[in-house]
């Protein structure tokens, strides 16, 4: 197993969104956060020889991190075809030994029903835009439906919501850690050149999965 630092370096070549959509809250997941999430999942036995599904994969950061850690299969799902094209180019940049299946689809109505042990990884929209509140709820519902365990990034202060949602849907939050998300100036409403926001990452074991 490579180190978390080495994984972050490998993911440093992953390009972000060329034309990000504000309605989908499209931001590139920073390589260091992606590496931390994937490394933690790997240490828990949630990557190697398992199916890994990246919901709302964007340009593929989490999916490509997972494929570098010996999964059985990796699937990246996104509604927007443009970042999926970038994700395919990023796959070539990372030069992983295994392929990723890139699927265009709605992460909240994902057309997947894996029969093998499955882990979901995701950086869902936080619901920060008007009319898009609680957007991460649908992503968590999909994770509950198709996986035994999930790792997800949420806005700081989401612990009560995530624990409540998990409890209502047969899940248990087993791990949580805080991180910082560095956002570049990419939309008209951004005032600063860069902005750092606090986030939280949660591991949820679903439907009686091992904790």
PDB file of C-alpha atoms in Angstrom, residues 20-22 25-28 128-129 181-197:
ATOM      1  CA  UNK A  20     -18.294  24.189 -13.728  1.00  0.00           C
ATOM      2  CA  UNK A  21     -22.055  24.357 -13.189  1.00  0.00           C
ATOM      3  CA  UNK A  22     -23.204  26.320 -10.185  1.00  0.00           C
ATOM      4  CA  UNK A  25     -22.083  22.815  -7.129  1.00  0.00           C
ATOM      5  CA  UNK A  26     -19.190  21.482  -9.172  1.00  0.00           C
ATOM      6  CA  UNK A  27     -15.841  21.899  -7.423  1.00  0.00           C
ATOM      7  CA  UNK A  28     -12.686  19.817  -7.767  1.00  0.00           C
ATOM      8  CA  UNK A 128     -25.621  25.698  -0.592  1.00  0.00           C
ATOM      9  CA  UNK A 129     -27.571  27.177  -3.509  1.00  0.00           C
ATOM     10  CA  UNK A 181     -11.867  22.466   1.414  1.00  0.00           C
ATOM     11  CA  UNK A 182      -9.975  25.066  -0.602  1.00  0.00           C
ATOM     12  CA  UNK A 183     -12.281  26.555  -3.240  1.00  0.00           C
ATOM     13  CA  UNK A 184     -10.994  28.670  -6.124  1.00  0.00           C
ATOM     14  CA  UNK A 185     -12.795  31.705  -7.528  1.00  0.00           C
ATOM     15  CA  UNK A 186     -14.892  30.119 -10.298  1.00  0.00           C
ATOM     16  CA  UNK A 187     -18.389  31.604 -10.057  1.00  0.00           C
ATOM     17  CA  UNK A 188     -19.555  35.232 -10.333  1.00  0.00           C
ATOM     18  CA  UNK A 189     -20.856  35.338  -6.757  1.00  0.00           C
ATOM     19  CA  UNK A 190     -17.414  34.492  -5.326  1.00  0.00           C
ATOM     20  CA  UNK A 191     -15.858  37.586  -3.754  1.00  0.00           C
ATOM     21  CA  UNK A 192     -12.409  36.255  -2.873  1.00  0.00           C
ATOM     22  CA  UNK A 193      -9.745  34.759  -5.115  1.00  0.00           C
ATOM     23  CA  UNK A 194      -9.814  31.624  -2.951  1.00  0.00           C
ATOM     24  CA  UNK A 195     -11.968  30.541  -0.041  1.00  0.00           C
ATOM     25  CA  UNK A 196     -11.391  27.842   2.546  1.00  0.00           C
ATOM     26  CA  UNK A 197     -14.419  26.174   4.092  1.00  0.00           C
TER      27      UNK A 197
END
